[in-house]
DNA sequence: TCTGGGGTCCTAGGACCC
DNA sequence: TCTGGGGTCCTAGGACCC
């Protein structure tokens, strides 16, 4: 049986989520901002046309936004996450093999014996997702993930083809590759794109025709895989779903810069709390913890720039917020340097493995068992009464470091008191 | 004044071992 | 003064992704 891969990717996902719950936004351009209201991370088609670019700092486009009455929202990840899982539920019905690649896209494998039907299949997928969730998706179909990405990219630009493109037939494939700038290929970032262009490799087709040895030398094994994928040779397997996570990261940039160790302690406490919740939700334990704090990367003067990082291996892998917090507070002073204005910080948990009970603890097992009961009680209370109703630690939950989230829409689907009202 | 967050994979280089 | 070879494991940092 011949198989093909389809990439399904939501169009302007965050902006469309906002519109689904606030139909007045359909008549206006919409942008969604990142945490701390820092950058534009999603734009409706109209906002895109105004020249607002992806990842552009908000303050740089504020005037443009006001002039054109663009609707602005802070990120509402609870809402987007919930909409995302609804889309994935629909996709799962179309294929047993589903890889959720990001919040707004997924790969599925499909039976490609009857090639004439692939475009129709794509349209059915798109229509069904639209009907069940209100979200429009694009569908790109090809022999490998990288080619499916190319197909999806072109499908997005073609409302006429109703956002579906099948590239399994080779003449279409050549034309598509020729129209795709090399920097738009999945896996080719800014550095590699610039390098390739300096050698006259400008399109995806040029890249496909490059010499293997040369690619290996210039872009290592990952670059070579990309080139093979463009030739239709599958190198990037469909990930098992859900693929196990290798790290948990919680980091934020601060509302305002902070300078004292105490303020950093409070921020790190908050991040550890979030990280512990993530660990327990995924039923994982961590064997090592990293803490970092940095000044703004936009500081011009070298003397104003600093980035401190420290890692500690934990004697026993843990998911206890208390243990993680003790470790983090222990190593934080080692990376702190007075005299800097810190603009962001975070924690990284690594050495993850699944929770298999506590019987392997050689010592402190009673204490750990008590902490586990405590954690699950706290998680339960917070789930019912709201985040941080009960929390661990000595530190204040607010401060200059807290992020700004001034323009967030209600969490319509996950919070009872923010549910939509129909008058 | 104001510039996101959460991930993955790969490589180089150091520590350490026999 | 001369100064192996092969291997593993760990970490830091780069490049990339959405």
Short mmCIF file of C-alpha atoms (C1' of nucleotides) in Angstrom, two decimals:
data_model
loop_
_atom_site.label_atom_id
_atom_site.label_comp_id
_atom_site.label_asym_id
_atom_site.label_seq_id
_atom_site.Cartn_x
_atom_site.Cartn_y
_atom_site.Cartn_z
CA UNK A 1 0.00 0.00 0.00
CA UNK A 2 1.28 3.42 -0.97
CA UNK A 3 1.13 6.03 1.76
CA UNK A 4 1.26 9.78 1.80
CA UNK A 5 1.62 12.35 4.55
CA UNK A 6 -0.77 15.23 5.10
CA UNK A 7 0.10 18.30 7.13
CA UNK A 8 -2.92 20.09 8.53
CA UNK A 9 -2.20 23.59 9.80
CA UNK A 10 -4.67 26.14 11.13
CA UNK A 11 -4.79 29.52 9.38
CA UNK A 12 -3.91 32.43 11.71
CA UNK A 13 -4.77 30.15 14.59
CA UNK A 14 -4.75 32.46 17.64
CA UNK A 15 -6.44 35.29 15.76
CA UNK A 16 -9.13 32.93 14.48
CA UNK A 17 -9.72 31.52 17.98
CA UNK A 18 -10.38 35.05 19.19
CA UNK A 19 -12.83 35.58 16.32
CA UNK A 20 -14.74 32.36 16.92
CA UNK A 21 -15.67 33.65 20.37
CA UNK A 22 -16.10 37.30 19.43
CA UNK A 23 -17.74 37.51 16.01
CA UNK A 24 -17.47 41.31 15.96
CA UNK A 25 -13.79 40.72 15.22
CA UNK A 26 -14.56 39.24 11.81
CA UNK A 27 -15.03 42.78 10.49
CA UNK A 28 -11.72 44.05 11.82
CA UNK A 29 -8.05 43.18 11.49
CA UNK A 30 -6.87 41.28 14.59
CA UNK A 31 -3.48 40.70 16.21
CA UNK A 32 -2.56 38.58 19.24
CA UNK A 33 0.40 39.50 21.45
CA UNK A 34 2.97 37.29 23.15
CA UNK A 35 3.43 37.09 26.89
CA UNK A 36 4.12 40.41 28.54
CA UNK A 37 2.38 41.98 25.52
CA UNK A 38 5.82 42.05 23.91
CA UNK A 39 5.50 40.90 20.29
CA UNK A 40 2.86 40.19 17.70
CA UNK A 41 2.54 36.39 17.48
CA UNK A 42 -0.58 36.05 15.33
CA UNK A 43 -2.28 38.19 12.71
CA UNK A 44 -5.48 37.92 10.76
CA UNK A 45 -5.11 38.14 6.97
CA UNK A 46 -6.16 41.82 7.10
CA UNK A 47 -3.56 42.66 9.74
CA UNK A 48 -0.95 40.91 7.62
CA UNK A 49 -1.91 43.08 4.65
CA UNK A 50 -1.35 46.20 6.74
CA UNK A 51 2.31 45.18 6.90
CA UNK A 52 2.38 43.99 10.50
CA UNK A 53 5.07 41.31 10.57
CA UNK A 54 5.32 38.15 12.63
CA UNK A 55 7.22 38.55 15.93
CA UNK A 56 7.32 42.31 15.52
CA UNK A 57 7.60 44.21 18.82
CA UNK A 58 4.22 45.66 19.78
CA UNK A 59 5.55 49.14 20.53
CA UNK A 60 6.85 49.44 16.97
CA UNK A 61 3.45 48.88 15.37
CA UNK A 62 1.29 50.55 17.99
CA UNK A 63 0.68 53.61 15.81
CA UNK A 64 -0.23 51.52 12.78
CA UNK A 65 -2.58 49.46 14.95
CA UNK A 66 -4.36 52.51 16.32
CA UNK A 67 -4.67 54.17 12.91
CA UNK A 68 -6.31 51.12 11.36
CA UNK A 69 -8.39 50.20 14.42
CA UNK A 70 -6.78 46.78 14.67
CA UNK A 71 -8.22 44.69 17.51
CA UNK A 72 -5.48 43.65 19.95
CA UNK A 73 -5.54 40.66 22.34
CA UNK A 74 -3.02 39.31 24.82
CA UNK A 75 -2.30 35.58 24.49
CA UNK A 76 -4.94 33.33 25.99
CA UNK A 77 -3.20 29.95 25.96
CA UNK A 78 -5.90 28.16 27.89
CA UNK A 79 -8.40 29.01 25.18
CA UNK A 80 -6.05 28.14 22.30
CA UNK A 81 -4.96 24.90 23.95
CA UNK A 82 -8.55 23.80 24.37
CA UNK A 83 -9.43 24.70 20.76
CA UNK A 84 -6.33 22.84 19.64
CA UNK A 85 -7.35 19.59 21.31
CA UNK A 86 -10.77 19.86 19.69
CA UNK A 87 -9.14 20.11 16.26
CA UNK A 88 -6.86 17.14 17.03
CA UNK A 89 -9.88 15.07 18.08
CA UNK A 90 -11.43 15.69 14.68
CA UNK A 91 -8.20 14.82 12.83
CA UNK A 92 -7.81 11.59 14.75
CA UNK A 93 -10.95 10.33 13.05
CA UNK A 94 -9.27 10.58 9.66
CA UNK A 95 -6.16 8.54 10.40
CA UNK A 96 -4.90 6.17 13.06
CA UNK A 97 -1.49 7.80 12.82
CA UNK A 98 -1.60 11.35 14.08
CA UNK A 99 1.39 13.38 15.19
CA UNK A 100 0.50 16.59 16.96
CA UNK A 101 3.41 18.75 15.88
CA UNK A 102 2.46 22.03 17.53
CA UNK A 103 -0.55 23.76 18.98
CA UNK A 104 -1.94 24.45 15.51
CA UNK A 105 -0.61 21.71 13.24
CA UNK A 106 -0.50 17.97 12.89
CA UNK A 107 0.75 15.30 10.49
CA UNK A 108 -1.35 12.30 9.55
CA UNK A 109 -0.57 9.37 7.25
CA UNK A 110 -3.08 8.50 4.57
CA UNK A 111 -3.62 5.69 2.11
CA UNK A 112 -2.44 7.00 -1.27
CA UNK A 113 -3.24 4.06 -3.52
CA UNK A 114 -5.94 6.08 -5.19
CA UNK A 115 -4.11 9.31 -5.91
CA UNK A 116 -6.95 11.06 -7.65
CA UNK A 117 -8.81 11.20 -4.37
CA UNK A 118 -6.17 12.93 -2.27
CA UNK A 119 -7.37 16.46 -2.99
CA UNK A 120 -10.95 15.49 -2.24
CA UNK A 121 -9.79 13.87 0.98
CA UNK A 122 -8.02 17.08 1.98
CA UNK A 123 -11.15 19.11 1.35
CA UNK A 124 -13.20 16.76 3.48
CA UNK A 125 -10.74 17.13 6.34
CA UNK A 126 -10.79 20.89 6.05
CA UNK A 127 -14.60 21.11 5.89
CA UNK A 128 -15.05 18.82 8.87
CA UNK A 129 -12.62 20.76 11.07
CA UNK A 130 -14.34 23.99 10.08
CA UNK A 131 -17.78 22.64 10.90
CA UNK A 132 -16.79 21.23 14.29
CA UNK A 133 -14.55 24.05 15.53
CA UNK A 134 -15.03 27.15 13.40
CA UNK A 135 -11.33 27.10 12.49
CA UNK A 136 -10.12 27.09 8.87
CA UNK A 137 -7.15 24.81 8.21
CA UNK A 138 -4.85 24.32 5.21
CA UNK A 139 -3.94 20.83 4.04
CA UNK A 140 -0.68 19.94 2.28
CA UNK A 141 -0.21 16.42 0.97
CA UNK A 142 3.06 14.82 -0.20
CA UNK A 143 5.41 11.87 0.23
CA UNK A 144 7.49 13.25 3.12
CA UNK A 145 6.97 15.65 5.98
CA UNK A 146 9.25 18.28 4.43
CA UNK A 147 7.38 18.13 1.12
CA UNK A 148 4.04 18.23 2.96
CA UNK A 149 5.28 21.43 4.61
CA UNK A 150 6.03 22.93 1.19
CA UNK A 151 2.58 21.87 -0.01
CA UNK A 152 0.90 23.37 3.03
CA UNK A 153 2.78 26.62 2.62
CA UNK A 154 1.50 27.02 -0.93
CA UNK A 155 -1.98 25.81 -0.01
CA UNK A 156 -2.25 28.63 2.54
CA UNK A 157 -1.76 31.19 -0.21
CA UNK A 158 -4.44 29.75 -2.41
CA UNK A 159 -7.96 30.47 -1.31
CA UNK A 160 -9.01 29.50 -4.84
CA UNK A 161 -7.89 25.90 -4.25
CA UNK A 162 -9.69 26.19 -0.92
CA UNK A 163 -6.46 25.74 1.00
CA UNK A 164 -5.72 22.19 -0.16
CA UNK A 165 -2.70 21.13 -2.25
CA UNK A 166 -1.56 17.66 -3.28
CA UNK A 167 2.06 17.44 -4.38
CA UNK A 168 2.38 13.70 -4.80
CA UNK A 169 2.56 14.06 -8.57
CA UNK A 170 5.98 15.07 -9.81
CA UNK A 171 5.33 17.89 -12.31
CA UNK A 172 3.40 19.75 -9.60
CA UNK A 173 6.22 19.03 -7.21
CA UNK A 174 8.92 20.58 -9.42
CA UNK A 175 6.89 23.75 -9.94
CA UNK A 176 6.15 24.03 -6.24
CA UNK A 177 9.80 23.60 -5.29
CA UNK A 178 10.86 26.20 -7.80
CA UNK A 179 8.40 28.70 -6.35
CA UNK A 180 9.57 28.11 -2.80
CA UNK A 181 12.44 30.33 -1.61
CA UNK A 182 15.10 28.23 0.10
CA UNK A 183 14.61 30.04 3.42
CA UNK A 184 11.00 28.86 3.57
CA UNK A 185 11.95 25.19 3.55
CA UNK A 186 11.28 23.45 6.87
CA UNK A 187 14.63 23.16 8.67
CA UNK A 188 16.38 25.98 6.79
CA UNK A 189 16.67 28.98 9.07
CA UNK A 190 18.20 32.41 8.65
CA UNK A 191 21.86 31.36 8.90
CA UNK A 192 21.65 28.49 6.49
CA UNK A 193 19.48 30.42 4.05
CA UNK A 194 22.07 33.21 3.87
CA UNK A 195 24.89 30.70 3.42
CA UNK A 196 23.02 28.83 0.67
CA UNK A 197 22.14 32.01 -1.19
CA UNK A 198 25.79 33.05 -1.19
CA UNK A 199 26.43 29.88 -3.24
CA UNK A 200 23.53 30.56 -5.60
CA UNK A 201 21.15 28.09 -4.00
CA UNK A 202 17.99 30.19 -4.02
CA UNK A 203 15.00 27.89 -4.27
CA UNK A 204 13.88 24.61 -2.76
CA UNK A 205 14.50 23.06 -6.18
CA UNK A 206 18.13 24.27 -6.16
CA UNK A 207 18.53 22.79 -2.69
CA UNK A 208 17.05 19.47 -3.77
CA UNK A 209 19.67 19.24 -6.52
CA UNK A 210 22.68 19.96 -4.29
CA UNK A 211 25.55 17.53 -3.84
CA UNK A 212 25.22 15.27 -0.77
CA UNK A 213 28.85 15.61 0.37
CA UNK A 214 28.72 19.38 0.14
CA UNK A 215 25.49 19.57 2.12
CA UNK A 216 26.87 17.19 4.75
CA UNK A 217 29.91 19.42 5.16
CA UNK A 218 28.01 22.72 5.27
CA UNK A 219 24.86 21.76 7.16
CA UNK A 220 25.66 18.48 8.91
CA UNK A 221 23.42 15.48 9.09
CA UNK A 222 20.25 17.46 9.73
CA UNK A 223 20.73 19.48 6.53
CA UNK A 224 21.29 16.30 4.53
CA UNK A 225 18.07 14.84 5.89
CA UNK A 226 16.18 17.91 4.71
CA UNK A 227 17.61 17.53 1.18
CA UNK A 228 16.70 13.83 1.03
CA UNK A 229 13.21 14.63 2.21
CA UNK A 230 12.85 17.12 -0.65
CA UNK A 231 13.71 14.24 -3.00
CA UNK A 232 10.86 12.21 -1.56
CA UNK A 233 12.99 9.96 0.63
CA UNK A 234 11.45 9.75 4.08
CA UNK A 235 14.03 10.57 6.78
CA UNK A 236 11.88 12.18 9.44
CA UNK A 237 9.50 9.57 10.78
CA UNK A 238 6.07 10.38 12.04
CA UNK A 239 6.52 10.79 15.77
CA UNK A 240 4.78 8.41 18.09
CA UNK A 241 1.95 10.25 19.72
CA UNK A 242 2.26 11.61 22.27
CA UNK A 243 6.06 11.73 22.04
CA UNK A 244 7.74 11.86 25.42
CA UNK A 245 9.07 15.24 26.47
CA UNK A 246 12.77 15.61 27.21
CA UNK A 247 12.59 18.84 29.15
CA UNK A 248 10.19 21.17 30.90
CA UNK A 249 10.92 24.90 30.61
CA UNK A 250 9.23 27.77 32.40
CA UNK A 251 10.62 31.20 31.67
CA UNK A 252 9.24 34.71 31.39
CA UNK A 253 10.52 38.13 30.69
CA UNK A 254 9.75 40.53 33.53
CA UNK A 255 7.18 43.31 33.46
CA UNK A 256 9.97 45.59 34.69
CA UNK A 257 13.66 44.79 35.20
CA UNK A 258 14.73 43.70 38.70
CA UNK A 259 18.12 43.95 40.39
CA UNK A 260 17.96 42.29 43.80
CA UNK A 261 18.45 38.66 44.71
CA UNK A 262 15.18 38.71 46.66
CA UNK A 263 13.17 39.70 43.61
CA UNK A 264 14.83 36.97 41.57
CA UNK A 265 14.09 34.46 44.32
CA UNK A 266 10.40 35.35 44.15
CA UNK A 267 10.29 35.05 40.35
CA UNK A 268 12.13 31.71 40.38
CA UNK A 269 9.75 30.43 43.06
CA UNK A 270 6.84 31.23 40.80
CA UNK A 271 8.44 29.46 37.81
CA UNK A 272 9.28 26.39 39.90
CA UNK A 273 5.65 26.23 40.98
CA UNK A 274 4.50 26.20 37.34
CA UNK A 275 7.20 23.69 36.39
CA UNK A 276 6.24 21.33 39.21
CA UNK A 277 2.62 21.45 38.05
CA UNK A 278 3.66 20.58 34.50
CA UNK A 279 5.78 17.66 35.71
CA UNK A 280 2.99 16.14 37.79
CA UNK A 281 0.42 16.69 35.05
CA UNK A 282 2.62 14.69 32.67
CA UNK A 283 3.39 12.14 35.37
CA UNK A 284 7.14 12.70 35.11
CA UNK A 285 10.01 13.17 37.54
CA UNK A 286 13.11 15.29 36.88
CA UNK A 287 16.71 14.34 37.68
CA UNK A 288 18.29 17.76 37.15
CA UNK A 289 17.35 21.39 37.39
CA UNK A 290 18.79 24.47 35.70
CA UNK A 291 18.16 28.06 36.74
CA UNK A 292 19.05 31.08 34.62
CA UNK A 293 18.65 34.86 34.74
CA UNK A 294 19.60 37.38 32.06
CA UNK A 295 19.65 41.05 31.32
CA UNK A 296 17.91 42.30 28.16
CA UNK A 297 19.52 41.00 24.99
CA UNK A 298 18.89 44.43 23.51
CA UNK A 299 21.27 46.18 25.88
CA UNK A 300 23.91 47.78 23.68
CA UNK A 301 26.74 48.14 26.18
CA UNK A 302 28.63 44.94 27.05
CA UNK A 303 28.86 46.12 30.65
CA UNK A 304 25.09 46.04 30.96
CA UNK A 305 24.80 42.51 29.64
CA UNK A 306 24.99 39.39 31.73
CA UNK A 307 23.57 35.91 31.62
CA UNK A 308 23.94 33.56 34.56
CA UNK A 309 23.11 29.87 34.48
CA UNK A 310 23.56 27.03 36.96
CA UNK A 311 22.58 23.37 37.00
CA UNK A 312 22.17 20.94 39.87
CA UNK A 313 21.71 17.19 39.63
CA UNK A 314 19.13 15.99 42.10
CA UNK A 315 20.11 13.09 44.30
CA UNK A 316 16.75 11.47 43.63
CA UNK A 317 14.53 12.29 40.68
CA UNK A 318 11.52 14.21 41.94
CA UNK A 319 8.24 15.89 41.08
CA UNK A 320 7.89 17.65 44.41
CA UNK A 321 7.66 21.42 44.17
CA UNK A 322 9.23 21.64 47.64
CA UNK A 323 12.34 19.71 46.63
CA UNK A 324 12.66 21.58 43.33
CA UNK A 325 12.26 24.87 45.14
CA UNK A 326 14.98 24.07 47.68
CA UNK A 327 17.36 23.10 44.90
CA UNK A 328 16.61 26.22 42.87
CA UNK A 329 17.05 28.55 45.84
CA UNK A 330 20.32 26.80 46.68
CA UNK A 331 21.89 27.44 43.28
CA UNK A 332 20.43 30.85 42.51
CA UNK A 333 22.96 32.89 44.58
CA UNK A 334 25.77 31.21 42.62
CA UNK A 335 24.67 32.73 39.35
CA UNK A 336 23.46 36.07 40.69
CA UNK A 337 25.71 39.10 40.15
CA UNK A 338 24.72 42.38 41.79
CA UNK A 339 24.55 45.54 39.73
CA UNK A 340 22.64 44.26 36.71
CA UNK A 341 19.08 44.93 35.61
CA UNK A 342 17.69 41.46 34.96
CA UNK A 343 14.98 41.29 32.32
CA UNK A 344 14.15 37.59 32.27
CA UNK A 345 14.71 34.35 34.12
CA UNK A 346 13.58 30.76 34.05
CA UNK A 347 13.98 27.17 35.10
CA UNK A 348 14.63 24.04 33.03
CA UNK A 349 13.95 20.52 34.26
CA UNK A 350 15.82 17.70 32.49
CA UNK A 351 16.57 14.02 32.92
CA UNK A 352 12.86 13.31 32.76
CA UNK A 353 11.47 9.85 33.31
CA UNK A 354 8.02 8.55 34.07
CA UNK A 355 6.73 8.40 37.59
CA UNK A 356 6.93 4.76 38.63
CA UNK A 357 6.13 5.11 42.29
CA UNK A 358 8.40 5.87 45.19
CA UNK A 359 9.64 2.41 46.11
CA UNK A 360 13.03 3.10 44.56
CA UNK A 361 13.81 5.91 46.98
CA UNK A 362 16.63 4.70 49.21
CA UNK A 363 16.10 7.28 51.91
CA UNK A 364 13.68 10.02 52.80
CA UNK A 365 10.96 7.90 51.26
CA UNK A 366 8.50 8.68 54.04
CA UNK A 367 9.12 12.38 53.68
CA UNK A 368 8.76 12.15 49.90
CA UNK A 369 5.54 10.16 50.23
CA UNK A 370 4.11 12.86 52.50
CA UNK A 371 5.14 15.53 50.03
CA UNK A 372 3.44 13.68 47.19
CA UNK A 373 0.20 13.61 49.11
CA UNK A 374 0.59 17.29 49.88
CA UNK A 375 1.29 18.12 46.22
CA UNK A 376 -1.72 16.24 44.99
CA UNK A 377 -3.91 17.96 47.58
CA UNK A 378 -2.57 21.35 46.49
CA UNK A 379 -3.04 20.51 42.80
CA UNK A 380 -6.61 19.46 43.53
CA UNK A 381 -7.45 22.66 45.41
CA UNK A 382 -5.90 24.85 42.74
CA UNK A 383 -7.73 23.01 39.97
CA UNK A 384 -11.00 23.67 41.74
CA UNK A 385 -10.48 27.16 43.12
CA UNK A 386 -7.96 28.70 40.73
CA UNK A 387 -4.21 28.85 40.24
CA UNK A 388 -2.21 29.60 43.41
CA UNK A 389 -5.15 29.41 45.79
CA UNK A 390 -2.63 27.37 47.79
CA UNK A 391 1.08 27.51 47.10
CA UNK A 392 4.49 26.56 48.46
CA UNK A 393 7.25 28.88 49.50
CA UNK A 394 7.89 32.12 51.26
CA UNK A 395 7.85 34.50 48.37
CA UNK A 396 5.38 37.08 47.25
CA UNK A 397 3.59 36.17 44.06
CA UNK A 398 3.63 39.68 42.72
CA UNK A 399 6.38 42.11 41.96
CA UNK A 400 7.98 44.16 39.25
CA UNK A 401 8.90 40.89 37.58
CA UNK A 402 5.29 39.78 37.00
CA UNK A 403 4.27 39.76 33.33
CA UNK A 404 1.78 42.16 31.88
CA UNK A 405 -1.31 40.58 30.39
CA UNK A 406 -3.52 43.61 30.00
CA UNK A 407 -5.58 42.64 26.99
CA UNK A 408 -6.44 38.99 27.48
CA UNK A 409 -9.86 37.79 26.34
CA UNK A 410 -11.97 35.58 28.64
CA UNK A 411 -11.08 31.88 28.96
CA UNK A 412 -14.45 30.99 27.44
CA UNK A 413 -14.07 27.22 27.41
CA UNK A 414 -12.08 26.42 30.55
CA UNK A 415 -13.29 28.79 33.30
CA UNK A 416 -16.87 28.76 34.57
CA UNK A 417 -16.82 32.41 35.54
CA UNK A 418 -15.50 33.46 32.14
CA UNK A 419 -17.93 31.44 30.05
CA UNK A 420 -19.70 33.18 27.20
CA UNK A 421 -23.03 34.83 28.04
CA UNK A 422 -25.89 34.86 25.57
CA UNK A 423 -28.33 37.65 26.10
"C1'" DT B 1 10.41 53.92 28.26
"C1'" DC B 2 8.61 49.44 25.30
"C1'" DT B 3 11.55 43.63 22.01
"C1'" DG B 4 7.79 36.00 23.76
"C1'" DG B 5 8.00 31.21 25.38
"C1'" DG B 6 8.75 26.33 24.97
"C1'" DG B 7 10.76 22.98 22.77
"C1'" DT B 8 14.22 19.61 19.69
"C1'" DC B 9 18.50 17.90 17.81
"C1'" DC B 10 23.40 18.11 16.85
"C1'" DT B 11 28.35 19.05 17.68
"C1'" DA B 12 32.48 20.21 20.09
"C1'" DG B 13 35.15 19.79 23.88
"C1'" DG B 14 36.38 18.45 28.59
"C1'" DA B 15 36.64 14.90 32.27
"C1'" DC B 16 37.43 10.51 33.07
"C1'" DC B 17 38.37 5.54 32.26
"C1'" DC B 18 41.31 1.53 30.82
"C1'" DT C 1 62.42 16.42 26.92
"C1'" DC C 2 59.77 12.95 25.24
"C1'" DT C 3 54.10 12.40 25.83
"C1'" DG C 4 48.97 6.48 22.74
"C1'" DG C 5 44.59 5.40 21.51
"C1'" DG C 6 40.02 4.40 22.11
"C1'" DG C 7 35.98 4.89 24.43
"C1'" DT C 8 31.93 7.02 27.29
"C1'" DC C 9 29.42 10.51 29.47
"C1'" DC C 10 28.25 15.16 30.36
"C1'" DT C 11 27.56 20.04 29.32
"C1'" DA C 12 27.46 24.29 26.70
"C1'" DG C 13 26.17 26.42 22.77
"C1'" DG C 14 24.32 26.81 18.04
"C1'" DA C 15 20.64 26.31 14.81
"C1'" DC C 16 16.20 25.48 14.10
"C1'" DC C 17 11.04 24.99 14.84
"C1'" DC C 18 6.21 27.08 15.97
#
